[in-house]
Amino acid sequence: TQLLEQSPQFLSIQEGENLTVYCNSSSVFSSLQWYRQEPGEGPVLLVTVVTGGEVKKLKRLTFQFGDARKDSSLHITAAQPGDTGLYLCAGKAYTNAGKSTFGDGTTLTVKP
Amino acid sequence: NAGVTQTPKFQVLKTGQSMTLQCAQDMNHNSMYWYRQDPGMGLRLIYYSASEGTTDKGEVPNGYNVSRLNKREFSLRLESAAPSQTSVYFCASSDWESSGANVLTFGAGSRLTVL
């Protein structure tokens, strides 16, 4: 059973466009993290959200945690080629005995 | 500050051979993990160690064994490699933040091919 569903799986856009990536679950999470992974490297943490309804901004990236703590979104404004990579959401669900679980990821390509 | 170091970065095995992936962290983290990453399937947890001296199975433990040698080191062993174990393996470590979040720091990965 996949606890975290990410959409879309692939996204290819032009430089300057905006985009949103979604991470959804039927389970409640105590916290959610977003990671970014470049080819040949391990995932690197972008942000952690812990409070329902929380919004965090990291330059052009805006992260939101759903009020019910079952979903999260990542919005990128004016995407740049340097944003290209695999974006992964991850979290610890109350129903998963304390183990972190990952979504399948969204592969983003930003064309110049 | 090296963070999480994995060796080897690349390995090719024949079916039935055995090998051990090594992982070490220098952040004094209590918890360590082994994940595998396959195309379109995200990261799946193989085994984890919540603290020194303990290990537990994750989602896909079959065909693997682990050893938490000390607080720094956590190794993953394939006793009899199979083509289905061709994957990229990531080691990670973590400690609980004051917010209650469990944030992982990953190594660069080990690409394993089993022929």
PDB file of C-alpha atoms in Angstrom:
ATOM      1  CA  THR A   1       0.000   0.000   0.000  1.00  0.00           C
ATOM      2  CA  GLN A   2       1.421   3.332  -1.087  1.00  0.00           C
ATOM      3  CA  LEU A   3       0.837   5.769   1.749  1.00  0.00           C
ATOM      4  CA  LEU A   4       1.888   8.847  -0.197  1.00  0.00           C
ATOM      5  CA  GLU A   5       0.680   9.531  -3.738  1.00  0.00           C
ATOM      6  CA  GLN A   6       2.513  12.180  -5.712  1.00  0.00           C
ATOM      7  CA  SER A   7       1.250  13.884  -8.851  1.00  0.00           C
ATOM      8  CA  PRO A   8       2.117  14.496 -11.526  1.00  0.00           C
ATOM      9  CA  GLN A   9       4.754  11.815 -12.017  1.00  0.00           C
ATOM     10  CA  PHE A  10       6.471  13.807 -14.792  1.00  0.00           C
ATOM     11  CA  LEU A  11       6.392  17.505 -15.565  1.00  0.00           C
ATOM     12  CA  SER A  12       8.159  19.307 -18.409  1.00  0.00           C
ATOM     13  CA  ILE A  13       7.815  23.079 -18.598  1.00  0.00           C
ATOM     14  CA  GLN A  14       9.490  26.161 -20.045  1.00  0.00           C
ATOM     15  CA  GLU A  15      11.641  28.484 -17.997  1.00  0.00           C
ATOM     16  CA  GLY A  16       9.516  31.152 -16.319  1.00  0.00           C
ATOM     17  CA  GLU A  17       6.374  29.035 -15.916  1.00  0.00           C
ATOM     18  CA  ASN A  18       4.764  28.229 -12.575  1.00  0.00           C
ATOM     19  CA  LEU A  19       4.000  24.702 -11.374  1.00  0.00           C
ATOM     20  CA  THR A  20       2.499  22.808  -8.465  1.00  0.00           C
ATOM     21  CA  VAL A  21       3.318  19.300  -7.274  1.00  0.00           C
ATOM     22  CA  TYR A  22       0.943  17.424  -4.991  1.00  0.00           C
ATOM     23  CA  CYS A  23       1.465  14.841  -2.276  1.00  0.00           C
ATOM     24  CA  ASN A  24      -1.694  13.135  -0.995  1.00  0.00           C
ATOM     25  CA  SER A  25      -2.571  10.435   1.501  1.00  0.00           C
ATOM     26  CA  SER A  26      -5.522   8.972   3.332  1.00  0.00           C
ATOM     27  CA  SER A  27      -3.353   8.786   6.451  1.00  0.00           C
ATOM     28  CA  VAL A  28      -2.569  11.560   8.910  1.00  0.00           C
ATOM     29  CA  PHE A  29       1.091  12.544   9.158  1.00  0.00           C
ATOM     30  CA  SER A  30       2.853  14.052  12.141  1.00  0.00           C
ATOM     31  CA  SER A  31       5.173  15.841   9.702  1.00  0.00           C
ATOM     32  CA  LEU A  32       6.001  15.928   6.027  1.00  0.00           C
ATOM     33  CA  GLN A  33       9.274  16.637   4.304  1.00  0.00           C
ATOM     34  CA  TRP A  34      10.085  17.625   0.741  1.00  0.00           C
ATOM     35  CA  TYR A  35      13.386  16.495  -0.773  1.00  0.00           C
ATOM     36  CA  ARG A  36      15.050  17.262  -4.090  1.00  0.00           C
ATOM     37  CA  GLN A  37      17.279  14.743  -5.814  1.00  0.00           C
ATOM     38  CA  GLU A  38      19.658  15.356  -8.700  1.00  0.00           C
ATOM     39  CA  PRO A  39      20.975  12.556 -10.949  1.00  0.00           C
ATOM     40  CA  GLY A  40      23.721  10.526  -9.275  1.00  0.00           C
ATOM     41  CA  GLU A  41      23.089  12.062  -5.856  1.00  0.00           C
ATOM     42  CA  GLY A  42      21.035  11.298  -2.785  1.00  0.00           C
ATOM     43  CA  PRO A  43      17.910  13.290  -1.874  1.00  0.00           C
ATOM     44  CA  VAL A  44      18.519  16.581  -0.093  1.00  0.00           C
ATOM     45  CA  LEU A  45      16.030  18.110   2.314  1.00  0.00           C
ATOM     46  CA  LEU A  46      14.195  21.238   1.158  1.00  0.00           C
ATOM     47  CA  VAL A  47      11.709  21.765   3.979  1.00  0.00           C
ATOM     48  CA  THR A  48       9.797  20.173   6.852  1.00  0.00           C
ATOM     49  CA  VAL A  49       6.190  21.060   7.671  1.00  0.00           C
ATOM     50  CA  VAL A  50       4.683  19.982  10.966  1.00  0.00           C
ATOM     51  CA  THR A  51       1.549  22.057  11.642  1.00  0.00           C
ATOM     52  CA  GLY A  52      -1.735  21.630   9.768  1.00  0.00           C
ATOM     53  CA  GLY A  53      -2.266  24.607   7.442  1.00  0.00           C
ATOM     54  CA  GLU A  54       1.380  25.619   7.660  1.00  0.00           C
ATOM     55  CA  VAL A  55       2.911  27.505   4.720  1.00  0.00           C
ATOM     56  CA  LYS A  56       6.667  27.811   4.268  1.00  0.00           C
ATOM     57  CA  LYS A  57       8.546  29.750   1.621  1.00  0.00           C
ATOM     58  CA  LEU A  58      12.027  29.066   0.343  1.00  0.00           C
ATOM     59  CA  LYS A  59      12.856  31.724  -2.274  1.00  0.00           C
ATOM     60  CA  ARG A  60      10.624  30.802  -5.257  1.00  0.00           C
ATOM     61  CA  LEU A  61       9.331  27.609  -3.620  1.00  0.00           C
ATOM     62  CA  THR A  62       6.174  27.602  -1.474  1.00  0.00           C
ATOM     63  CA  PHE A  63       5.249  24.548   0.591  1.00  0.00           C
ATOM     64  CA  GLN A  64       1.864  23.976   2.189  1.00  0.00           C
ATOM     65  CA  PHE A  65       0.697  21.335   4.657  1.00  0.00           C
ATOM     66  CA  GLY A  66      -3.009  20.526   4.533  1.00  0.00           C
ATOM     67  CA  ASP A  67      -5.236  21.457   7.453  1.00  0.00           C
ATOM     68  CA  ALA A  68      -5.926  17.778   8.173  1.00  0.00           C
ATOM     69  CA  ARG A  69      -2.205  16.883   7.786  1.00  0.00           C
ATOM     70  CA  LYS A  70      -3.006  14.357   5.040  1.00  0.00           C
ATOM     71  CA  ASP A  71      -1.616  16.256   2.073  1.00  0.00           C
ATOM     72  CA  SER A  72       0.984  18.768   0.991  1.00  0.00           C
ATOM     73  CA  SER A  73       1.863  20.818  -2.064  1.00  0.00           C
ATOM     74  CA  LEU A  74       4.975  22.376  -3.530  1.00  0.00           C
ATOM     75  CA  HIS A  75       4.538  25.432  -5.747  1.00  0.00           C
ATOM     76  CA  ILE A  76       7.430  26.825  -7.784  1.00  0.00           C
ATOM     77  CA  THR A  77       7.141  30.336  -9.201  1.00  0.00           C
ATOM     78  CA  ALA A  78       9.023  31.310 -12.362  1.00  0.00           C
ATOM     79  CA  ALA A  79      10.802  27.965 -12.714  1.00  0.00           C
ATOM     80  CA  GLN A  80      14.435  27.952 -13.776  1.00  0.00           C
ATOM     81  CA  PRO A  81      16.543  25.192 -15.406  1.00  0.00           C
ATOM     82  CA  GLY A  82      18.339  24.797 -12.075  1.00  0.00           C
ATOM     83  CA  ASP A  83      15.057  23.581 -10.556  1.00  0.00           C
ATOM     84  CA  THR A  84      15.256  20.441 -12.710  1.00  0.00           C
ATOM     85  CA  GLY A  85      15.297  17.292 -10.602  1.00  0.00           C
ATOM     86  CA  LEU A  86      13.260  14.649  -8.794  1.00  0.00           C
ATOM     87  CA  TYR A  87      11.037  16.034  -6.018  1.00  0.00           C
ATOM     88  CA  LEU A  88      10.070  13.620  -3.261  1.00  0.00           C
ATOM     89  CA  CYS A  89       7.665  14.007  -0.395  1.00  0.00           C
ATOM     90  CA  ALA A  90       8.135  11.906   2.717  1.00  0.00           C
ATOM     91  CA  GLY A  91       6.594  11.648   6.122  1.00  0.00           C
ATOM     92  CA  LYS A  92       5.873   9.675   9.198  1.00  0.00           C
ATOM     93  CA  ALA A  93       2.290   8.505   9.423  1.00  0.00           C
ATOM     94  CA  TYR A  94       0.715   7.756  12.765  1.00  0.00           C
ATOM     95  CA  THR A  95      -0.371   4.396  11.310  1.00  0.00           C
ATOM     96  CA  ASN A  96       3.107   3.338  10.141  1.00  0.00           C
ATOM     97  CA  ALA A  97       4.817   2.553  13.430  1.00  0.00           C
ATOM     98  CA  GLY A  98       7.106   5.548  13.256  1.00  0.00           C
ATOM     99  CA  LYS A  99       8.771   4.709   9.951  1.00  0.00           C
ATOM    100  CA  SER A 100       9.185   7.367   7.297  1.00  0.00           C
ATOM    101  CA  THR A 101       7.594   6.618   3.923  1.00  0.00           C
ATOM    102  CA  PHE A 102       8.308   8.228   0.561  1.00  0.00           C
ATOM    103  CA  GLY A 103       6.125   9.118  -2.396  1.00  0.00           C
ATOM    104  CA  ASP A 104       7.186   7.905  -5.846  1.00  0.00           C
ATOM    105  CA  GLY A 105       8.427  11.355  -6.788  1.00  0.00           C
ATOM    106  CA  THR A 106       7.813  13.978  -9.463  1.00  0.00           C
ATOM    107  CA  THR A 107      10.442  14.362 -12.176  1.00  0.00           C
ATOM    108  CA  LEU A 108      10.618  18.020 -13.170  1.00  0.00           C
ATOM    109  CA  THR A 109      12.350  19.245 -16.302  1.00  0.00           C
ATOM    110  CA  VAL A 110      12.629  22.982 -16.883  1.00  0.00           C
ATOM    111  CA  LYS A 111      13.674  23.856 -20.415  1.00  0.00           C
ATOM    112  CA  PRO A 112      15.590  27.085 -21.104  1.00  0.00           C
TER     113      PRO A 112
ATOM    114  CA  ASN B   1      31.948  17.376   7.504  1.00  0.00           C
ATOM    115  CA  ALA B   2      31.368  14.299   5.331  1.00  0.00           C
ATOM    116  CA  GLY B   3      27.789  13.517   6.439  1.00  0.00           C
ATOM    117  CA  VAL B   4      26.865  10.028   5.193  1.00  0.00           C
ATOM    118  CA  THR B   5      29.474   8.063   3.259  1.00  0.00           C
ATOM    119  CA  GLN B   6      28.633   4.932   1.253  1.00  0.00           C
ATOM    120  CA  THR B   7      30.941   2.473  -0.431  1.00  0.00           C
ATOM    121  CA  PRO B   8      31.232   1.253  -3.101  1.00  0.00           C
ATOM    122  CA  LYS B   9      29.611   3.718  -5.540  1.00  0.00           C
ATOM    123  CA  PHE B  10      29.306   1.089  -8.260  1.00  0.00           C
ATOM    124  CA  GLN B  11      29.331  -2.703  -8.205  1.00  0.00           C
ATOM    125  CA  VAL B  12      28.576  -5.434 -10.722  1.00  0.00           C
ATOM    126  CA  LEU B  13      27.801  -8.910  -9.403  1.00  0.00           C
ATOM    127  CA  LYS B  14      26.909 -12.233 -10.909  1.00  0.00           C
ATOM    128  CA  THR B  15      23.784 -14.037  -9.719  1.00  0.00           C
ATOM    129  CA  GLY B  16      24.541 -15.900  -6.499  1.00  0.00           C
ATOM    130  CA  GLN B  17      27.500 -13.784  -5.440  1.00  0.00           C
ATOM    131  CA  SER B  18      27.497 -12.009  -2.105  1.00  0.00           C
ATOM    132  CA  MET B  19      28.566  -8.521  -1.167  1.00  0.00           C
ATOM    133  CA  THR B  20      28.304  -5.932   1.581  1.00  0.00           C
ATOM    134  CA  LEU B  21      27.497  -2.255   1.179  1.00  0.00           C
ATOM    135  CA  GLN B  22      29.132  -0.087   3.813  1.00  0.00           C
ATOM    136  CA  CYS B  23      27.719   3.094   5.321  1.00  0.00           C
ATOM    137  CA  ALA B  24      29.128   5.487   7.901  1.00  0.00           C
ATOM    138  CA  GLN B  25      27.825   8.781   9.303  1.00  0.00           C
ATOM    139  CA  ASP B  26      29.674  11.389  11.301  1.00  0.00           C
ATOM    140  CA  MET B  27      26.700  13.395  12.598  1.00  0.00           C
ATOM    141  CA  ASN B  28      26.206  11.371  15.797  1.00  0.00           C
ATOM    142  CA  HIS B  29      22.717  10.381  14.612  1.00  0.00           C
ATOM    143  CA  ASN B  30      20.911   7.613  16.439  1.00  0.00           C
ATOM    144  CA  SER B  31      18.936   6.185  13.511  1.00  0.00           C
ATOM    145  CA  MET B  32      20.210   4.748  10.252  1.00  0.00           C
ATOM    146  CA  TYR B  33      18.407   3.355   7.199  1.00  0.00           C
ATOM    147  CA  TRP B  34      18.898   1.458   3.978  1.00  0.00           C
ATOM    148  CA  TYR B  35      16.634   2.260   1.013  1.00  0.00           C
ATOM    149  CA  ARG B  36      16.540   1.045  -2.550  1.00  0.00           C
ATOM    150  CA  GLN B  37      15.412   3.239  -5.421  1.00  0.00           C
ATOM    151  CA  ASP B  38      14.013   1.796  -8.640  1.00  0.00           C
ATOM    152  CA  PRO B  39      12.592   3.734 -11.603  1.00  0.00           C
ATOM    153  CA  GLY B  40       9.022   4.805 -10.970  1.00  0.00           C
ATOM    154  CA  MET B  41       8.954   3.270  -7.487  1.00  0.00           C
ATOM    155  CA  GLY B  42      10.463   5.953  -5.316  1.00  0.00           C
ATOM    156  CA  LEU B  43      12.462   5.002  -2.246  1.00  0.00           C
ATOM    157  CA  ARG B  44      11.560   1.778  -0.461  1.00  0.00           C
ATOM    158  CA  LEU B  45      12.837   1.011   3.011  1.00  0.00           C
ATOM    159  CA  ILE B  46      14.823  -2.225   3.300  1.00  0.00           C
ATOM    160  CA  TYR B  47      15.960  -2.160   6.934  1.00  0.00           C
ATOM    161  CA  TYR B  48      16.445   0.457   9.566  1.00  0.00           C
ATOM    162  CA  SER B  49      18.141   0.804  12.926  1.00  0.00           C
ATOM    163  CA  ALA B  50      16.446   3.124  15.380  1.00  0.00           C
ATOM    164  CA  SER B  51      19.468   3.093  17.673  1.00  0.00           C
ATOM    165  CA  GLU B  52      22.746   1.281  18.181  1.00  0.00           C
ATOM    166  CA  GLY B  53      22.095  -2.395  18.856  1.00  0.00           C
ATOM    167  CA  THR B  54      18.663  -2.568  17.207  1.00  0.00           C
ATOM    168  CA  THR B  55      17.554  -3.370  13.663  1.00  0.00           C
ATOM    169  CA  ASP B  56      14.099  -3.781  12.119  1.00  0.00           C
ATOM    170  CA  LYS B  57      12.673  -4.816   8.779  1.00  0.00           C
ATOM    171  CA  GLY B  58      11.268  -2.270   6.405  1.00  0.00           C
ATOM    172  CA  GLU B  59       9.001  -2.734   3.379  1.00  0.00           C
ATOM    173  CA  VAL B  60      11.310  -4.955   1.273  1.00  0.00           C
ATOM    174  CA  PRO B  61      13.740  -6.891   3.551  1.00  0.00           C
ATOM    175  CA  ASN B  62      13.795 -10.250   1.732  1.00  0.00           C
ATOM    176  CA  GLY B  63      17.254 -11.178   0.422  1.00  0.00           C
ATOM    177  CA  TYR B  64      19.074  -8.700   2.663  1.00  0.00           C
ATOM    178  CA  ASN B  65      20.698  -8.632   6.070  1.00  0.00           C
ATOM    179  CA  VAL B  66      22.034  -5.697   8.055  1.00  0.00           C
ATOM    180  CA  SER B  67      24.476  -5.058  10.858  1.00  0.00           C
ATOM    181  CA  ARG B  68      24.607  -1.970  13.063  1.00  0.00           C
ATOM    182  CA  LEU B  69      28.289  -2.267  13.869  1.00  0.00           C
ATOM    183  CA  ASN B  70      28.364   0.776  16.141  1.00  0.00           C
ATOM    184  CA  LYS B  71      26.654   4.156  16.280  1.00  0.00           C
ATOM    185  CA  ARG B  72      28.462   5.334  13.143  1.00  0.00           C
ATOM    186  CA  GLU B  73      28.238   2.324  10.856  1.00  0.00           C
ATOM    187  CA  PHE B  74      25.373   0.369   9.303  1.00  0.00           C
ATOM    188  CA  SER B  75      26.094  -2.254   6.650  1.00  0.00           C
ATOM    189  CA  LEU B  76      23.789  -4.007   4.180  1.00  0.00           C
ATOM    190  CA  ARG B  77      24.619  -7.534   2.999  1.00  0.00           C
ATOM    191  CA  LEU B  78      23.322  -9.449   0.016  1.00  0.00           C
ATOM    192  CA  GLU B  79      24.025 -13.121   0.689  1.00  0.00           C
ATOM    193  CA  SER B  80      23.066 -14.459  -2.742  1.00  0.00           C
ATOM    194  CA  ALA B  81      22.472 -11.670  -5.228  1.00  0.00           C
ATOM    195  CA  ALA B  82      19.589 -11.901  -7.703  1.00  0.00           C
ATOM    196  CA  PRO B  83      18.858  -9.792 -10.813  1.00  0.00           C
ATOM    197  CA  SER B  84      15.818  -8.350  -8.983  1.00  0.00           C
ATOM    198  CA  GLN B  85      18.250  -6.692  -6.582  1.00  0.00           C
ATOM    199  CA  THR B  86      19.664  -4.518  -9.339  1.00  0.00           C
ATOM    200  CA  SER B  87      18.990  -1.050  -7.998  1.00  0.00           C
ATOM    201  CA  VAL B  88      20.457   2.087  -6.506  1.00  0.00           C
ATOM    202  CA  TYR B  89      20.913   1.751  -2.759  1.00  0.00           C
ATOM    203  CA  PHE B  90      20.873   4.702  -0.392  1.00  0.00           C
ATOM    204  CA  CYS B  91      21.978   4.833   3.191  1.00  0.00           C
ATOM    205  CA  ALA B  92      20.544   7.564   5.404  1.00  0.00           C
ATOM    206  CA  SER B  93      20.763   8.697   8.993  1.00  0.00           C
ATOM    207  CA  SER B  94      18.517  10.837  11.142  1.00  0.00           C
ATOM    208  CA  ASP B  95      17.782  12.208  14.525  1.00  0.00           C
ATOM    209  CA  TRP B  96      14.525  13.578  15.823  1.00  0.00           C
ATOM    210  CA  GLU B  97      14.156  17.340  15.675  1.00  0.00           C
ATOM    211  CA  SER B  98      12.542  19.370  18.440  1.00  0.00           C
ATOM    212  CA  SER B  99       9.518  19.778  16.156  1.00  0.00           C
ATOM    213  CA  GLY B 100       8.990  16.013  16.190  1.00  0.00           C
ATOM    214  CA  ALA B 101      10.002  15.659  12.557  1.00  0.00           C
ATOM    215  CA  ASN B 102      12.356  12.900  11.443  1.00  0.00           C
ATOM    216  CA  VAL B 103      14.663  14.419   8.829  1.00  0.00           C
ATOM    217  CA  LEU B 104      16.922  12.127   6.825  1.00  0.00           C
ATOM    218  CA  THR B 105      20.427  12.854   5.545  1.00  0.00           C
ATOM    219  CA  PHE B 106      21.334  10.633   2.605  1.00  0.00           C
ATOM    220  CA  GLY B 107      24.525   9.284   1.169  1.00  0.00           C
ATOM    221  CA  ALA B 108      25.318   9.622  -2.546  1.00  0.00           C
ATOM    222  CA  GLY B 109      24.101   6.119  -3.363  1.00  0.00           C
ATOM    223  CA  SER B 110      25.544   2.788  -4.494  1.00  0.00           C
ATOM    224  CA  ARG B 111      24.572   1.531  -7.929  1.00  0.00           C
ATOM    225  CA  LEU B 112      24.397  -2.267  -7.983  1.00  0.00           C
ATOM    226  CA  THR B 113      23.935  -4.383 -11.078  1.00  0.00           C
ATOM    227  CA  VAL B 114      23.329  -8.124 -10.801  1.00  0.00           C
ATOM    228  CA  LEU B 115      23.830 -10.066 -14.015  1.00  0.00           C
TER     229      LEU B 115
END
